[in-house]
Every structure is written in C-alpha cells, then in structure tokens.
XYZ file of C-alpha atoms in Angstrom:
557
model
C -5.112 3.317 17.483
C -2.012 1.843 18.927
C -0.241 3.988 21.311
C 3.313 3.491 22.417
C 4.143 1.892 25.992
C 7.573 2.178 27.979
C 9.553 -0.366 26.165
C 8.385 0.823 22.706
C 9.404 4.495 23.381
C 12.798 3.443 25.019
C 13.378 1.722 22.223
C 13.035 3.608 19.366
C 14.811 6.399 21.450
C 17.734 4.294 21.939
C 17.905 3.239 18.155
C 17.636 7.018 16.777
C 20.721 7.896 19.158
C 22.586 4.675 17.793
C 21.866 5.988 14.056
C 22.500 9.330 15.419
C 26.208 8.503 16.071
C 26.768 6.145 12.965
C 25.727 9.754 10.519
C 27.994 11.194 12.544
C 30.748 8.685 11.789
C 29.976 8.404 8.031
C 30.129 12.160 7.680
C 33.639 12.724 9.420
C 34.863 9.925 7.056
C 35.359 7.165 10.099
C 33.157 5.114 8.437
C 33.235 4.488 4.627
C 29.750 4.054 2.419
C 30.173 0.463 1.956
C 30.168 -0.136 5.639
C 26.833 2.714 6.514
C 24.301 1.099 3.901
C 23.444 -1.798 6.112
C 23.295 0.750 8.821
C 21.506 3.465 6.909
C 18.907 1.042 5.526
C 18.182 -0.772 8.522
C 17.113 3.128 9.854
C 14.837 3.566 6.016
C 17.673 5.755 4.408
C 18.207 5.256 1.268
C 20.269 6.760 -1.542
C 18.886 7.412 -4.768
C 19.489 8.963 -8.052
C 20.110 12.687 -6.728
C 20.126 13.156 -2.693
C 18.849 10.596 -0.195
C 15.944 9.285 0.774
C 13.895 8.480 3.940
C 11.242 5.926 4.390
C 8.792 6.324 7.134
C 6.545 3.376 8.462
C 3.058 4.217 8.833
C 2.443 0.688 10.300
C -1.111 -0.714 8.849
C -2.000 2.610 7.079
C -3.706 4.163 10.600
C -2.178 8.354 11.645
C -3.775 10.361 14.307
C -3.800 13.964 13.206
C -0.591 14.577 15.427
C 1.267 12.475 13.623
C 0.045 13.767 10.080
C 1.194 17.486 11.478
C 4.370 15.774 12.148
C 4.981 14.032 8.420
C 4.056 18.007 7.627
C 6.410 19.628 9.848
C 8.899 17.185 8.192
C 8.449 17.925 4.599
C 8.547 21.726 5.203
C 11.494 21.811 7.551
C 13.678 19.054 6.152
C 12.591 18.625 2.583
C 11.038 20.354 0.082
C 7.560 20.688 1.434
C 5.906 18.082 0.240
C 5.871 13.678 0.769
C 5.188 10.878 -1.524
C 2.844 8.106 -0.407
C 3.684 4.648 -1.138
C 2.236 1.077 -2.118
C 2.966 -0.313 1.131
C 1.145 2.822 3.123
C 4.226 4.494 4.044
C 5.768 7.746 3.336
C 9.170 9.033 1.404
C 10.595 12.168 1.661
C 12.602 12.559 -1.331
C 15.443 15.040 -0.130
C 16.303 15.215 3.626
C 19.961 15.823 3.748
C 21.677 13.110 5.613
C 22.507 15.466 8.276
C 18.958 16.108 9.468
C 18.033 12.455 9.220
C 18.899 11.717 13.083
C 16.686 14.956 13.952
C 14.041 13.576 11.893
C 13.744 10.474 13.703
C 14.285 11.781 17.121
C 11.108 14.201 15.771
C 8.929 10.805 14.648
C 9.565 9.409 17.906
C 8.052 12.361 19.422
C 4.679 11.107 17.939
C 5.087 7.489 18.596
C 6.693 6.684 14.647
C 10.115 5.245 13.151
C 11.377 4.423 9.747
C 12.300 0.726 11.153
C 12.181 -2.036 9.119
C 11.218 0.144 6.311
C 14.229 -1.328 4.365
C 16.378 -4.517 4.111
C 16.003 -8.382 4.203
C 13.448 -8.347 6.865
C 9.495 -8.297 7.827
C 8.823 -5.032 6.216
C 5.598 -2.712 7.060
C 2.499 -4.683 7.999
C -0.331 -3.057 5.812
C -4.143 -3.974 6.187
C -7.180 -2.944 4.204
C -7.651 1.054 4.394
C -11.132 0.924 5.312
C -10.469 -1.312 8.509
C -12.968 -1.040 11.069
C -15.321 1.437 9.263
C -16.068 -0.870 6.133
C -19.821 -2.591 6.295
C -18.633 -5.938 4.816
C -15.773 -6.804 7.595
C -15.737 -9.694 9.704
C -13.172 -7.932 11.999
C -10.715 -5.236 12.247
C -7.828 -6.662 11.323
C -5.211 -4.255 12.481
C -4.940 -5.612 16.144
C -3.304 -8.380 14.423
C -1.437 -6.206 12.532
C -0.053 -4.456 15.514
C 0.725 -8.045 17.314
C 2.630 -9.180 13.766
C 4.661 -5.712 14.277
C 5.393 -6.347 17.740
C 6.500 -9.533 16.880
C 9.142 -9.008 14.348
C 10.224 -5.476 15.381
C 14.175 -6.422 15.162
C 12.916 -10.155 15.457
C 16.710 -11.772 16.113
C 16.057 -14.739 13.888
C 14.003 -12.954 11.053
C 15.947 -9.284 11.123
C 18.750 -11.391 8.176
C 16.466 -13.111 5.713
C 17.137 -13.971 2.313
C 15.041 -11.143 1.083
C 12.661 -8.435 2.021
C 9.276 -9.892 3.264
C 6.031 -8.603 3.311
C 2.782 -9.240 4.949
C -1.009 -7.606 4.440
C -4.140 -8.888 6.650
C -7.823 -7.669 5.309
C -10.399 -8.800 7.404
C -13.486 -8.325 4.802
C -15.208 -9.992 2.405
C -13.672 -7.742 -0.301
C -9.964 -7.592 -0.614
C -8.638 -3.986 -0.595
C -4.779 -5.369 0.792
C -4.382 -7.362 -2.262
C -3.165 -10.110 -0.062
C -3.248 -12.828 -2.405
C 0.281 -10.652 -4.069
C 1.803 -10.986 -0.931
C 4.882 -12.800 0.608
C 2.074 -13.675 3.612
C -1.212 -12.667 3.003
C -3.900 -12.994 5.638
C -7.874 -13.133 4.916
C -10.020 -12.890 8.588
C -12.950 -15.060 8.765
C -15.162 -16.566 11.034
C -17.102 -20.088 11.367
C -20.166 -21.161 11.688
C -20.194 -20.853 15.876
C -18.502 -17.165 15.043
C -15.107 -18.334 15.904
C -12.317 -16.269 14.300
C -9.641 -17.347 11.762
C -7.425 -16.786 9.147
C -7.533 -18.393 5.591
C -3.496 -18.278 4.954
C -1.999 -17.321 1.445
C 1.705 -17.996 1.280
C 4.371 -17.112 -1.991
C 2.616 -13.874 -3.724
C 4.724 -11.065 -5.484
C 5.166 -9.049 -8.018
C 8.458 -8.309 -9.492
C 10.747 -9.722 -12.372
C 8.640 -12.841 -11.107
C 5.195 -12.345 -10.473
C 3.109 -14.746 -8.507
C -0.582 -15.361 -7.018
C -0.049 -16.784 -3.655
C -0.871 -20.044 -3.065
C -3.522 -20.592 -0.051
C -1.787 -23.312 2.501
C -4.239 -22.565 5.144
C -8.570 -22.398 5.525
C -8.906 -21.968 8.597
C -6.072 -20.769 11.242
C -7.202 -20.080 14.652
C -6.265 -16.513 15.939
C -4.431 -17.709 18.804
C -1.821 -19.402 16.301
C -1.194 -16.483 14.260
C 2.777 -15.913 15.569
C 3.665 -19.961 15.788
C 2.128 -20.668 11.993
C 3.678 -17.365 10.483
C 6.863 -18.246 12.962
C 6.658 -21.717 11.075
C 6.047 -20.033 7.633
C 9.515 -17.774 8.367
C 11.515 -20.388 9.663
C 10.568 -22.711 6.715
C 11.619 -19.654 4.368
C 14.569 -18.946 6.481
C 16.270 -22.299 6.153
C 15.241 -22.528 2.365
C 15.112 -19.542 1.055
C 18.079 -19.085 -1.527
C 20.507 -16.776 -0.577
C 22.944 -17.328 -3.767
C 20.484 -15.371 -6.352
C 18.466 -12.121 -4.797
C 16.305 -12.721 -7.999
C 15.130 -15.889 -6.614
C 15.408 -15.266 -2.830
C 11.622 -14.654 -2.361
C 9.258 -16.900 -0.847
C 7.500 -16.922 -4.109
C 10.380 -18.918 -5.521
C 10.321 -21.219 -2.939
C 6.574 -22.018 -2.951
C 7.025 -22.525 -6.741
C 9.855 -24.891 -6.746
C 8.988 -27.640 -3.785
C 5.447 -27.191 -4.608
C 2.959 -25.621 -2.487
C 1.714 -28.835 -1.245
C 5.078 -30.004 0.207
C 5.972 -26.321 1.714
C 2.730 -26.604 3.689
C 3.835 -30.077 5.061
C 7.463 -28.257 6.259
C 5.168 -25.948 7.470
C 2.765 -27.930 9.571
C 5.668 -30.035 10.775
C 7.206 -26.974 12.034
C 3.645 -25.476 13.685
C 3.193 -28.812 15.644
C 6.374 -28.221 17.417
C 5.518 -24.875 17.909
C 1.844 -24.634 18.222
C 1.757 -24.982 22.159
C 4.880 -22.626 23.438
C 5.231 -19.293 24.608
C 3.932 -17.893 20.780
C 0.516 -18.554 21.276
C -1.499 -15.764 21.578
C -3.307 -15.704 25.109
C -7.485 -14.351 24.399
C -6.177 -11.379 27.005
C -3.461 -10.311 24.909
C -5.471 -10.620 21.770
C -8.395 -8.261 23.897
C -5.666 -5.749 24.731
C -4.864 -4.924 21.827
C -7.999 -4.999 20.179
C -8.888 -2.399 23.005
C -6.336 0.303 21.613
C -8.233 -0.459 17.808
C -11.875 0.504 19.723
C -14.114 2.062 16.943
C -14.601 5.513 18.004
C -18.165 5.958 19.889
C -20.200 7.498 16.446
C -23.588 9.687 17.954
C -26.495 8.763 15.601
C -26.254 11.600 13.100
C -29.713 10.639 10.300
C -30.200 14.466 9.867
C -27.655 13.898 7.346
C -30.050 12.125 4.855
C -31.572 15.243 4.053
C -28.991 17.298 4.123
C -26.941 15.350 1.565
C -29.600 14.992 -0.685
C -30.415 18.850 -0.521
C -26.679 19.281 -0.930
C -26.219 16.606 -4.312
C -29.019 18.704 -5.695
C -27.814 21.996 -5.193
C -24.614 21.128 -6.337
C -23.409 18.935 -9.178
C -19.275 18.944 -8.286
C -20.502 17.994 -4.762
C -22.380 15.219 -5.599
C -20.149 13.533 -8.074
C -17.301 13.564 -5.596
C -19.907 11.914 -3.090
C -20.581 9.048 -5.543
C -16.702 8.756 -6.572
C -15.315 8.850 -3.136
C -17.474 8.354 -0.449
C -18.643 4.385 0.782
C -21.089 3.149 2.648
C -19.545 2.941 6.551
C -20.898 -0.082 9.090
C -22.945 2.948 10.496
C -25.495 3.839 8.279
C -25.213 7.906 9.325
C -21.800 8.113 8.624
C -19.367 7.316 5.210
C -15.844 6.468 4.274
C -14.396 8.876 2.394
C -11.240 9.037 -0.024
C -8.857 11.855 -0.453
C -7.960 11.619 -3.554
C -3.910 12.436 -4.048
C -4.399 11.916 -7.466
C -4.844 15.449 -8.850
C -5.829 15.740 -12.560
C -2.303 15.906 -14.345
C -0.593 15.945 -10.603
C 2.112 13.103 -9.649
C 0.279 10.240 -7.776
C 0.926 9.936 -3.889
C 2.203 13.707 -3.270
C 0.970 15.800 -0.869
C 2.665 19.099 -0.015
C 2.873 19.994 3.688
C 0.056 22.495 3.685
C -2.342 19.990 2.347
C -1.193 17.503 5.163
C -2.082 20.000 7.725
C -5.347 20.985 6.248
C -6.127 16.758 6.135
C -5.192 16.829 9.824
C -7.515 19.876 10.580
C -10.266 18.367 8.575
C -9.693 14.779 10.403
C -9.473 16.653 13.924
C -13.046 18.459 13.186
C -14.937 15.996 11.173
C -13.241 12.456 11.442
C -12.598 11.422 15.044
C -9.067 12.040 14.861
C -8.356 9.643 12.623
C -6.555 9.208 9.018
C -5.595 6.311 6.574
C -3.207 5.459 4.026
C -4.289 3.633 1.733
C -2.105 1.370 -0.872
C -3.366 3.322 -4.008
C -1.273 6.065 -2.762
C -4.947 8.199 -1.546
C -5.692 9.123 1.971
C -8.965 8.149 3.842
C -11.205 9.689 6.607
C -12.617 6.403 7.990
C -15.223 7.929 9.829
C -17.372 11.083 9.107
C -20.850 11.499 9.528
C -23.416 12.127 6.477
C -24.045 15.211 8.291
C -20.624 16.545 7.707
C -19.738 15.357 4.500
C -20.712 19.394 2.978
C -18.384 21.145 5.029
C -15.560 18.565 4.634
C -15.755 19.096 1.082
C -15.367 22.839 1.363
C -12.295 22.140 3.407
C -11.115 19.848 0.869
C -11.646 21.940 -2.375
C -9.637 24.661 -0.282
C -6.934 22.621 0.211
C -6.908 21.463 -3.832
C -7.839 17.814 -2.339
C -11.559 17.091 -3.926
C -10.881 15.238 -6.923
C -13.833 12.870 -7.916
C -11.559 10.574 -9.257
C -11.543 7.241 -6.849
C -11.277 3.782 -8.428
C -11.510 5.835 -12.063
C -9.271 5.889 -14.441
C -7.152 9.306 -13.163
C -6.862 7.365 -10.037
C -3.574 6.280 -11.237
C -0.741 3.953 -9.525
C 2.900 4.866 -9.598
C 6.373 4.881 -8.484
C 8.462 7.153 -8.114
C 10.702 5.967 -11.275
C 13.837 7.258 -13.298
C 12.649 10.991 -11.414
C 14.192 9.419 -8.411
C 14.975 5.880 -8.240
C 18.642 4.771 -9.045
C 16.468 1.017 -9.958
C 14.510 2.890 -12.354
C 14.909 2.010 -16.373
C 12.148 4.426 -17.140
C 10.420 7.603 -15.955
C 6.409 6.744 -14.201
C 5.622 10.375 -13.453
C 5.296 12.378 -16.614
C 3.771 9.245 -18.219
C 1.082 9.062 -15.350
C 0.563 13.056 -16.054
C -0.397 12.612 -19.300
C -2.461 9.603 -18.950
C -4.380 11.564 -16.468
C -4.778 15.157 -18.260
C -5.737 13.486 -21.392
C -8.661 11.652 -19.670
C -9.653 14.118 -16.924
C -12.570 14.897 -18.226
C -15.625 14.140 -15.432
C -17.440 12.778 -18.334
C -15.039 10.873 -20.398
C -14.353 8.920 -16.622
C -17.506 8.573 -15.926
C -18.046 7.153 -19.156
C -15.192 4.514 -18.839
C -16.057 3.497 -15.216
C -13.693 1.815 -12.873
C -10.113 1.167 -14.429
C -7.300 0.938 -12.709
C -3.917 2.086 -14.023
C -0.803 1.317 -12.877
C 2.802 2.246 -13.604
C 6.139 0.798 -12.503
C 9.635 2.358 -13.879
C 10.818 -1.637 -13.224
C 10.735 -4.895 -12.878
C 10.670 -4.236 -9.486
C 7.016 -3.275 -9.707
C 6.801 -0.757 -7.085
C 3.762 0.482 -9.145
C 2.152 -2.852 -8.662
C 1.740 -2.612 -12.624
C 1.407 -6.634 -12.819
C -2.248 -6.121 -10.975
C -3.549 -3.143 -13.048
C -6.542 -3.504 -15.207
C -3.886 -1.795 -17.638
C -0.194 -2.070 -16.505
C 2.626 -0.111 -17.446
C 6.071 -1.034 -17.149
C 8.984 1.261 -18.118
C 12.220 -0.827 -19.558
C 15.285 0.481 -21.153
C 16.054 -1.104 -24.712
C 18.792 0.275 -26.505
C 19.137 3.174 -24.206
C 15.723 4.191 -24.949
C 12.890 4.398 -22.305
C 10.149 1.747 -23.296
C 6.275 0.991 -22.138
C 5.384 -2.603 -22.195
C 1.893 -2.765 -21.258
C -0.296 -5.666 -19.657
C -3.790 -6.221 -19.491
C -6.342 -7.774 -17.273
C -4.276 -7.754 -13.982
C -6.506 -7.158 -10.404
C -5.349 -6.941 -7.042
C -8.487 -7.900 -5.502
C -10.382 -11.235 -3.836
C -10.181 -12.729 -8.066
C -6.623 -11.860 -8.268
C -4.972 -12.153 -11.133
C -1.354 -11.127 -13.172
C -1.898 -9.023 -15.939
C -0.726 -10.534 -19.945
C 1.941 -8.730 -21.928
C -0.380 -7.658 -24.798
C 2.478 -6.753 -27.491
C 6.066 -4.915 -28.200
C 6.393 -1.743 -26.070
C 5.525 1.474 -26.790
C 7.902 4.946 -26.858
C 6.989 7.449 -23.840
C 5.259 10.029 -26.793
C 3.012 6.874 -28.040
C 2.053 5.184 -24.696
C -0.859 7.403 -23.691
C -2.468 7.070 -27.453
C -1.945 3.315 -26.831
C -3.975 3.519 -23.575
C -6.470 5.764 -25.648
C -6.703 2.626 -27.903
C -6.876 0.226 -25.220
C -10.236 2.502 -23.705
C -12.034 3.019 -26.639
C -11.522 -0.876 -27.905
C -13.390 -1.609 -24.431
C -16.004 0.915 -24.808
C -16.843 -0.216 -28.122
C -17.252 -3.860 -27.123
C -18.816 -4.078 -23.215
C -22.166 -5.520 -23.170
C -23.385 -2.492 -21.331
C -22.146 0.131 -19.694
C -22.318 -1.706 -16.524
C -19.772 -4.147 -17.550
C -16.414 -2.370 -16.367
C -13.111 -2.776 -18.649
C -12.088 -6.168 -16.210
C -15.073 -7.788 -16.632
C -15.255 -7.412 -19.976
C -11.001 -7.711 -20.941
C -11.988 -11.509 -19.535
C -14.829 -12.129 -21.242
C -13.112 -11.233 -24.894
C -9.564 -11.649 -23.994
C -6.676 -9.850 -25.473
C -7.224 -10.569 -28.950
C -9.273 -7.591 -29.956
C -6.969 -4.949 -28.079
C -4.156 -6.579 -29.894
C -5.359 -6.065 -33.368
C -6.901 -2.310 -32.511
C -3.100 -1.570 -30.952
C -0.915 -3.626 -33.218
C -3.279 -3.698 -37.068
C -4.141 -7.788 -36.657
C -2.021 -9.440 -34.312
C 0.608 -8.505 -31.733
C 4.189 -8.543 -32.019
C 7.653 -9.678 -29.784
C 6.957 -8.320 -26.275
C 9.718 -5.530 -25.537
C-alpha cells in the first residue's frame, strides 16, 4: 500500500501544527465559531448534535495493521472506545473533545493518515472497490489510480472552493462493489482488445434530496489522461456549477440541466486543450505507483482444500460463516473474507477499540498485513489462505466479530442519524436494531437470501437508502419521526434508484412493514434462487403495495 514520501509527511505535519494553533485560538475566545468552521472542517471536525466530531480519511478503503492499532489507540484514549465506519470508507469518532483533536492528528500522522479533505466543498475521499487486487473478476487494481487522483487534489488550489462537496469511486472489475454509477465521478477500469487499459467515465451520480444515476460521457479513456479529463470534468463543474442554491450545487444538477450530451462537449473541448500538458500521466509514474499497490507474494497453500472441508463438516457455525463471508480470491488457495460489523441487534459500522486490535492481530498473522474498509460499513481481510481460514475464525468469534451475515438481510446500511447528526430528522440506529434482531435468525436469512437494507435519518442519504433493495428514510412530519420506504434500489453494475412505495410508516410500525415487504417476496419468487431484486423487478411494486397498504398505496410522506 501507499507509503508516505518527504513532501507528504512535511505536509501533513505542517497542516496539524496550523490546526493546532487555530484550536488554540478558538478556545481562548480569539477566534469566534463562525470564523473556525471553515477551519475546523477543512481539518474533518465537525460539530454535531452533542460534542464534536472527527472524520478520518482512510483513502481507498486500504489500513496496514499499524494504522488500525492507531484508529484503536484513538477511540480508547480520546473517545469512548469505540469508531463508526462510514459509506465513503472512512472513520468517525463520535466524541473527541476539541482539545485533543490537534494530538489526534499529530498521532495519525505518525502512521502516515489525516482527516484532510474529509469535509467541505472539495474532492472528498477517493474510495475503490473493497476487494481490489484480491477479487478474481478484476481487470486491474484500481487503487494506484486512486492514490494518483488523491495526490492530485490534496489541497488542489483551483478545486479546494467548489460549489459543493465532490466525490469520486474507481472499481476496476467486472462487478461493481464502488457503486460508481451514484457518484459525482465514477470510474469503471477496462481493457481492449490489444489489453490496453482504460476507463469507461460516469459523470453526475448522487443520492440526496436529488437522486441521480450518472450518466456515462466516456467508453474508453486512456489511463494516461485520467488527471486532464477529470481536470476537464472539474473545471467544467467549477465554472457552472451553481453556487446560489447548495441544493442544486452538485454536478448531478448540472449534468441534468445542459444535458449530458452538451456537458460532454464542454468537456472534450476542455480535454483537447489539456490533453497534452504537464497532467498527463507519464507510463513511469503510472508503474511507480502501481509498485507501492504490489499484491503481496501468496505461497501456494492447496492443503487448505481438505482442511476446510474437514472443518465445514465438523462444524456447522463454521461453515455457514464460510459461505456468507468468504469469496473466491484470484488465487485459488486463498479467500476474501468479510468482517462483518454488523452484529445481530448491534449498530452498523461500530467497532470498539479492542475489536480493532484483535482485527489488526488477526490481519498481522493471517492476512499479509493488510485490512479493508469497505462501503457497507464491514471490514475485509483481502488475502488469507484456505489453510487459515479455521483459526481466523476462532480469533474472530473471540473478538464477537463472526457474524454470518454478509450481503443478508442483517447486513444492514446506516447513518449515524438523530443519535448524532444535527442534519438528522429521524433516528437510523434503533430502527436498524430492530430490523436486525427480529430477522437474525440463521434460518429465516438464509431463507430470504441476499437483501440489502439501508437506512438514512435524511435526505442527505448518508445511508445510501435510495440504492437499497429496501430503503429507509427517516423524515420529520409534524414533529413526529417518519419511515418512508423505497423499493428496488441497487448500487451495483444495473444501478438503479429505489420507488417510494407508499405514506411513511411510525418508528414502532416500520420493522412489521419490512416483515410485510419479506414475506410478500417470499411468497411470490419463482424459486428460491430468485433473490428479492430480481424478483421486486419482475412484479413491480404493485403487490407490496396492496400487502402494506390493503389495495393500493397512499400520498408518499
């Protein structure tokens, strides 16, 4: 993985003892709030409903087991021993004291991370598919690129000001586990027919009070004008973009009101003039990089056929958590396995510091070191041989970190909501609880199949609800909390935006309304093999609005 070089470590030295001495301003009273929230944000410090809170970048998803000690260290000392993993494969710590935040950063830096750029009108984290460089249907790791689209806009001095946030995902496999397509930029690695690499380019995708399915302005990019297209791309947005209505400052908004046709014109006008400077990428450059993303040198381990097999025999626990949460790997000895954070009636993303350090330990022994963050709010061991896949679950059950619940429907999406978030209209945790106790059964999810849940407390989707197979979004309506659900959403290569299915529901109703929603689908699929997407677009909402509604649906909330 990446590691720091001079510049990068002056740098994000310097900025920690620039933030170091604004906190100290703000908390003599020299400087009033008003003028430390630019400051504060553009260092990932936000306030929220109760305390502040601090947003670290975990660029592309990829941690060494240092750095996961570190995030452990940080919860225990600073916070209340535990983090929250996000959609965008970050971090939050929910209660630093603003204080401790310049010690905290100075302590990141110490393992090559920062919270820049994890906040404001700017290119936000870079995030790539989770299984990048492990995953048997990838053309190419796409996290070099990653890192070269993070070097590029790191305080970028034309794109730091934008009209809005901005954010970016690359996946470089046939399946799309970045949902890229619900992206500002989204970036799909591919090669031709002479095994030349490319990008297909997807511009103007976001969720939101305005969800949208990017548009795709490009087939076939070559790598070496990745930074003068996506320079093109930003200084098209830049100089359009509204700036008079943050509802309608996205890209997204753009795209849809010139047309998708004529923003790829501005856009190829704009490349042509920039297509031969300084911004393309040199194939040495490109190597470099690619050089720090080197798949770790996997022995040949097929002992671990039989020993897996002996292992799913002997024990029934063990091997439903192998066929939950364990894919195939490019290496046919070794899998890809999922940590689930999604603990049956547990809040989705948390992980307390002792279970951060025993993912570190188990990554250090079994995993090469290495440790992913994936955007469904679960951590992954990229690499870990058949051989070892007993032992790790040992470690994991110890650590209350085995639950067979990947891609099912306990494996649920969600925000931190009105828990935390001054945005928030509606609480995402205790809804998410209940949702998950009620079906934790092995058998009643292994019965449904893959479903994907997802909750927001917003409009601001944070939950990515508009992509669930069933969505959930929290809204306030006469000062009571309210569900509105969706239907039929996916996040994946067939992207789509999930349909309002009816009114909302109160938080003591919504998790008999999912119950509804399940047992409508099981009672119609074809088969069992048809899961509840396939088969929600085969019927269509009709029949989920009478079971939910008595014949026909009512007003949306």
């Amino acid at each position: 993985m990446y590691r720091y070089d001079e510049f990068d470590h002056a740098f994000v030295s310097a900025r920690v003892e620039q933030f170091r001495d604004q906190v100290q301003r703000r908390l003599s009273g020299e400087l009033a709030e008003d003028a430390f929230k630019p400051l504060r944000l553009m260092n990932g410090v936000y306030l929220q409903l109760h305390a502040y809170m601090l947003r670290v970048a975990i660029p592309y998803g990829t941690l060494s087991s240092r750095q996961m000690r570190m995030l452990a260290h940080i919860a225990r000392k600073y916070d209340r021993g535990y983090g929250h993993f996000t959609t965008r494969q970050n971090i939050q710590y929910n209660w630093p004291r603003l204080s401790d935040t310049p010690d905290i950063l100075s302590e990141l830096a110490s393992v090559e991370m920062h919270a820049l750029q994890t906040s404001g009108n700017c290119i936000r984290n870079v995030t790539a598919d989770h299984f990048a460089g492990a995953a048997a249907d990838e053309v190419a790791d796409p996290r070099p690129y990653a890192e070269i689209l993070r070097q590029w806009s790191s305080v970028h001095p034309e794109f730091s000001f934008l009209p809005r946030k901005f954010k970016i995902a690359v996946t470089g496999a046939e399946r799309d586990r970045a949902a890229i397509q619900v992206h500002d930029i989204g970036l799909h690695l591919k090669k031709d027919e002479n095994g030349k690499l490319a990008f297909a380019v997807y511009v103007g995708g976001g969720q939101g009070r305005t969800p949208m399915i990017a548009k795709k302005i490009r087939d076939f990019l070559p790598e070496e004008d990745l930074l003068s297209y996506t320079t093109a791309i930003m200084r098209v947005y830049n100089l359009y973009g509204r700036r008079d209505n943050k509802y309608k400052a996205r890209i997204k908004i753009l795209v849809h009101e010139t047309g998708a046709e004529e923003l790829a014109r501005q856009v190829e006008a704009e490349f042509a003039n920039l297509k031969d400077t300084e911004l393309k990428l040199p194939d040495a450059d490109i190597q470099a990089i690619a050089a720090y993303f080197a798949p770790a040198a996997l022995p040949n381990r097929p002992e671990g056929w039989g020993n897996l097999a002996r292992w799913k025999k002997a024990d029934p626990e063990f091997a439903r958590w192998v066929h939950q949460n364990v894919q195939p790997h490019k290496h046919p000895d070794y899998g890809m396995v999922t940590i689930s954070l999604k603990p049956i009636g547990g809040i989705p993303g948390d992980a307390s510091h002792e279970q951060m350090d025993a993912v570190a330990d188990i990554a250090d022994e079994y995993a090469f070191d290495e440790i992913r963050v994936s955007h469904e709010q679960n951590l992954i061991l990229p690499h870990v041989a058949l051989a070892d896949l007993e032992p790790v679950y040992r470690a994991l059950v110890a650590a209350g970190l085995a639950t067979a619940n990947a891609g099912l429907i306990t494996d649920i999406i969600a925000c931190p909501g009105l828990d935390y978030c001054a945005l928030a209209n509606a609480r995402s945790i205790p809804v998410a609880q209940e949702i998950s106790s009620r079906f934790g059964s092995p058998e009643r999810q292994a019965e449904i199949g893959e479903l994907k849940i997802k909750i927001s407390g917003c409009i601001n989707a944070c939950g990515h609800h508009h992509v669930g197979h069933i969505g959930l979004l929290g809204v306030e309506k006469k000062g009571e909390e309210l569900y509105q659900i969706t239907l039929g959403g996916s996040g994946d290569e067939n992207t789509s935006i999930g349909e309002i299915i009816g009114r909302g529901f109160e938080p003591e109703k919504v998790t008999d309304a999912v119950e509804t929603i399940v047992n409508t689908y099981l009672g119609l699929r074809r088969e069992k093999s048809e899961t509840f997407l396939e088969a929600y677009r085969r019927v269509g909402p009709q029949p989920f609005k009478d079971a939910l509604y008595g014949g026909g649906a009512q007003a949306a909330a």
